[in-house]
Amino acid sequence: MSSDSSNREFCTIEAGGGINLDARIYKPEAAGDATADGKGKLFIVLVHPYSVLGGCQGLMKGIAKGLANRGFIAITFDMRGVGKSTGRPSLTGSSEVNDVVSVCKWASQNLSADRILLVGSSAGAPVAGSAVDKVEEVVGYVSIGYPFGLTASILFGRHHKAILESPKPKLFIMGTKDGFTSVKQLENKLKTAKGRTETHLIEGVSHFQMEGPSYDLQMVNLIVEFITSL
């Protein structure tokens, strides 16, 4: 592992099958951090948008830095075939589920992560959702713009069942002008969800607007608020 001046460490995580993932760990400036609260350390693993359309961990940097500023350790990584990560991306995100699981297990084994919150943005949300029940240390899930709509479901429909049937606490954040999923489609999907399921709608905001840096602080606040309930 190497680090830079902004309390950010660089590392490579093995995902099996010869796949190596390029990752960043964002740490709080202060020695004491908010991750330890008697329930064990909480780490946040952030899963970036669709690799095939240029999604990369850089898009999650603002949220990761914001979470570190609030006292949490946040991990971003490039999924297979993105940036310095080896391998090839899959169209449906099926192979990438293993990338998420590998990062979570690495954090558990190497950073003593007792509890992990998975946060997925856009197409990263279905991928993260499919990993939630594959890792014991994952205690909750946050989706930023989950593409539940009919067209997106052609690619990502296979991931829906895993997150909807997970008993772990879930928060779905979405703009009311999301071009991939209507509010009605989101509500209909979540009717079947098991466990505690919350939604937070951001009025008048589109899918890609919400992914942009101007909404990073709002995402951080919503994630931190959700963490307090875990």
PDB file of N, CA and C in Angstrom, residues 140-177:
ATOM      1  N   GLY A 140     -25.535  -3.248   5.734  1.00  0.00           N
ATOM      2  CA  GLY A 140     -26.525  -2.362   5.131  1.00  0.00           C
ATOM      3  C   GLY A 140     -26.123  -1.989   3.718  1.00  0.00           C
ATOM      4  N   TYR A 141     -27.055  -1.327   3.023  1.00  0.00           N
ATOM      5  CA  TYR A 141     -26.887  -1.051   1.590  1.00  0.00           C
ATOM      6  C   TYR A 141     -27.534   0.292   1.245  1.00  0.00           C
ATOM      7  N   VAL A 142     -26.819   1.087   0.450  1.00  0.00           N
ATOM      8  CA  VAL A 142     -27.374   2.345  -0.056  1.00  0.00           C
ATOM      9  C   VAL A 142     -27.255   2.355  -1.574  1.00  0.00           C
ATOM     10  N   SER A 143     -28.367   2.643  -2.244  1.00  0.00           N
ATOM     11  CA  SER A 143     -28.389   2.755  -3.700  1.00  0.00           C
ATOM     12  C   SER A 143     -28.565   4.218  -4.089  1.00  0.00           C
ATOM     13  N   ILE A 144     -27.740   4.667  -5.018  1.00  0.00           N
ATOM     14  CA  ILE A 144     -27.875   6.020  -5.575  1.00  0.00           C
ATOM     15  C   ILE A 144     -28.286   5.855  -7.033  1.00  0.00           C
ATOM     16  N   GLY A 145     -29.571   6.021  -7.311  1.00  0.00           N
ATOM     17  CA  GLY A 145     -30.064   5.914  -8.691  1.00  0.00           C
ATOM     18  C   GLY A 145     -30.056   4.509  -9.249  1.00  0.00           C
ATOM     19  N   TYR A 146     -30.667   3.557  -8.524  1.00  0.00           N
ATOM     20  CA  TYR A 146     -30.743   2.163  -9.006  1.00  0.00           C
ATOM     21  C   TYR A 146     -31.558   2.126 -10.303  1.00  0.00           C
ATOM     22  N   PRO A 147     -31.002   1.574 -11.395  1.00  0.00           N
ATOM     23  CA  PRO A 147     -31.734   1.542 -12.670  1.00  0.00           C
ATOM     24  C   PRO A 147     -32.742   0.391 -12.735  1.00  0.00           C
ATOM     25  N   PHE A 148     -33.927   0.617 -12.151  1.00  0.00           N
ATOM     26  CA  PHE A 148     -34.982  -0.398 -12.125  1.00  0.00           C
ATOM     27  C   PHE A 148     -35.866  -0.387 -13.371  1.00  0.00           C
ATOM     28  N   GLY A 149     -35.741   0.650 -14.189  1.00  0.00           N
ATOM     29  CA  GLY A 149     -36.641   0.809 -15.341  1.00  0.00           C
ATOM     30  C   GLY A 149     -36.584  -0.352 -16.322  1.00  0.00           C
ATOM     31  N   LEU A 150     -37.560  -0.393 -17.214  1.00  0.00           N
ATOM     32  CA  LEU A 150     -37.707  -1.532 -18.136  1.00  0.00           C
ATOM     33  C   LEU A 150     -36.506  -1.719 -19.051  1.00  0.00           C
ATOM     34  N   THR A 151     -36.019  -0.642 -19.654  1.00  0.00           N
ATOM     35  CA  THR A 151     -34.882  -0.757 -20.578  1.00  0.00           C
ATOM     36  C   THR A 151     -33.625  -1.200 -19.833  1.00  0.00           C
ATOM     37  N   ALA A 152     -33.348  -0.564 -18.700  1.00  0.00           N
ATOM     38  CA  ALA A 152     -32.159  -0.913 -17.910  1.00  0.00           C
ATOM     39  C   ALA A 152     -32.245  -2.348 -17.391  1.00  0.00           C
ATOM     40  N   SER A 153     -33.470  -2.820 -17.188  1.00  0.00           N
ATOM     41  CA  SER A 153     -33.663  -4.177 -16.654  1.00  0.00           C
ATOM     42  C   SER A 153     -33.222  -5.267 -17.631  1.00  0.00           C
ATOM     43  N   ILE A 154     -33.143  -4.915 -18.905  1.00  0.00           N
ATOM     44  CA  ILE A 154     -32.631  -5.880 -19.888  1.00  0.00           C
ATOM     45  C   ILE A 154     -31.203  -6.268 -19.500  1.00  0.00           C
ATOM     46  N   LEU A 155     -30.441  -5.282 -19.048  1.00  0.00           N
ATOM     47  CA  LEU A 155     -29.059  -5.538 -18.636  1.00  0.00           C
ATOM     48  C   LEU A 155     -28.956  -5.985 -17.178  1.00  0.00           C
ATOM     49  N   PHE A 156     -29.717  -5.329 -16.300  1.00  0.00           N
ATOM     50  CA  PHE A 156     -29.478  -5.501 -14.860  1.00  0.00           C
ATOM     51  C   PHE A 156     -30.593  -6.204 -14.097  1.00  0.00           C
ATOM     52  N   GLY A 157     -31.625  -6.660 -14.832  1.00  0.00           N
ATOM     53  CA  GLY A 157     -32.765  -7.313 -14.181  1.00  0.00           C
ATOM     54  C   GLY A 157     -32.377  -8.515 -13.333  1.00  0.00           C
ATOM     55  N   ARG A 158     -31.318  -9.216 -13.727  1.00  0.00           N
ATOM     56  CA  ARG A 158     -30.889 -10.421 -13.004  1.00  0.00           C
ATOM     57  C   ARG A 158     -30.424 -10.094 -11.579  1.00  0.00           C
ATOM     58  N   HIS A 159     -30.130  -8.810 -11.319  1.00  0.00           N
ATOM     59  CA  HIS A 159     -29.646  -8.414  -9.991  1.00  0.00           C
ATOM     60  C   HIS A 159     -30.775  -8.040  -9.018  1.00  0.00           C
ATOM     61  N   HIS A 160     -31.975  -7.778  -9.527  1.00  0.00           N
ATOM     62  CA  HIS A 160     -33.056  -7.264  -8.690  1.00  0.00           C
ATOM     63  C   HIS A 160     -33.378  -8.161  -7.492  1.00  0.00           C
ATOM     64  N   LYS A 161     -33.504  -9.455  -7.764  1.00  0.00           N
ATOM     65  CA  LYS A 161     -33.975 -10.399  -6.748  1.00  0.00           C
ATOM     66  C   LYS A 161     -33.078 -10.391  -5.506  1.00  0.00           C
ATOM     67  N   ALA A 162     -31.774 -10.353  -5.712  1.00  0.00           N
ATOM     68  CA  ALA A 162     -30.823 -10.451  -4.595  1.00  0.00           C
ATOM     69  C   ALA A 162     -31.035  -9.336  -3.572  1.00  0.00           C
ATOM     70  N   ILE A 163     -31.154  -8.099  -4.031  1.00  0.00           N
ATOM     71  CA  ILE A 163     -31.282  -6.998  -3.067  1.00  0.00           C
ATOM     72  C   ILE A 163     -32.709  -6.917  -2.507  1.00  0.00           C
ATOM     73  N   LEU A 164     -33.712  -7.208  -3.321  1.00  0.00           N
ATOM     74  CA  LEU A 164     -35.092  -7.140  -2.836  1.00  0.00           C
ATOM     75  C   LEU A 164     -35.385  -8.217  -1.796  1.00  0.00           C
ATOM     76  N   GLU A 165     -34.691  -9.347  -1.890  1.00  0.00           N
ATOM     77  CA  GLU A 165     -34.921 -10.439  -0.940  1.00  0.00           C
ATOM     78  C   GLU A 165     -33.973 -10.405   0.260  1.00  0.00           C
ATOM     79  N   SER A 166     -33.020  -9.481   0.241  1.00  0.00           N
ATOM     80  CA  SER A 166     -32.083  -9.386   1.370  1.00  0.00           C
ATOM     81  C   SER A 166     -32.797  -8.798   2.587  1.00  0.00           C
ATOM     82  N   PRO A 167     -32.594  -9.399   3.769  1.00  0.00           N
ATOM     83  CA  PRO A 167     -33.211  -8.863   4.985  1.00  0.00           C
ATOM     84  C   PRO A 167     -32.450  -7.666   5.563  1.00  0.00           C
ATOM     85  N   LYS A 168     -31.301  -7.357   4.970  1.00  0.00           N
ATOM     86  CA  LYS A 168     -30.462  -6.269   5.511  1.00  0.00           C
ATOM     87  C   LYS A 168     -31.065  -4.897   5.193  1.00  0.00           C
ATOM     88  N   PRO A 169     -30.866  -3.900   6.082  1.00  0.00           N
ATOM     89  CA  PRO A 169     -31.430  -2.551   5.871  1.00  0.00           C
ATOM     90  C   PRO A 169     -30.953  -1.922   4.567  1.00  0.00           C
ATOM     91  N   LYS A 170     -31.892  -1.255   3.879  1.00  0.00           N
ATOM     92  CA  LYS A 170     -31.616  -0.704   2.557  1.00  0.00           C
ATOM     93  C   LYS A 170     -32.148   0.721   2.446  1.00  0.00           C
ATOM     94  N   LEU A 171     -31.391   1.573   1.767  1.00  0.00           N
ATOM     95  CA  LEU A 171     -31.830   2.930   1.458  1.00  0.00           C
ATOM     96  C   LEU A 171     -31.676   3.153  -0.041  1.00  0.00           C
ATOM     97  N   PHE A 172     -32.774   3.568  -0.691  1.00  0.00           N
ATOM     98  CA  PHE A 172     -32.750   3.862  -2.125  1.00  0.00           C
ATOM     99  C   PHE A 172     -32.918   5.370  -2.325  1.00  0.00           C
ATOM    100  N   ILE A 173     -31.872   6.008  -2.872  1.00  0.00           N
ATOM    101  CA  ILE A 173     -31.905   7.446  -3.149  1.00  0.00           C
ATOM    102  C   ILE A 173     -32.104   7.618  -4.653  1.00  0.00           C
ATOM    103  N   MET A 174     -33.035   8.477  -5.040  1.00  0.00           N
ATOM    104  CA  MET A 174     -33.287   8.669  -6.472  1.00  0.00           C
ATOM    105  C   MET A 174     -33.835  10.059  -6.747  1.00  0.00           C
ATOM    106  N   GLY A 175     -33.480  10.616  -7.885  1.00  0.00           N
ATOM    107  CA  GLY A 175     -34.065  11.876  -8.330  1.00  0.00           C
ATOM    108  C   GLY A 175     -35.416  11.611  -8.968  1.00  0.00           C
ATOM    109  N   THR A 176     -36.353  12.522  -8.770  1.00  0.00           N
ATOM    110  CA  THR A 176     -37.698  12.294  -9.314  1.00  0.00           C
ATOM    111  C   THR A 176     -37.729  12.413 -10.842  1.00  0.00           C
ATOM    112  N   LYS A 177     -36.667  12.964 -11.438  1.00  0.00           N
ATOM    113  CA  LYS A 177     -36.588  13.072 -12.902  1.00  0.00           C
ATOM    114  C   LYS A 177     -35.588  12.068 -13.478  1.00  0.00           C
TER     115      LYS A 177
END
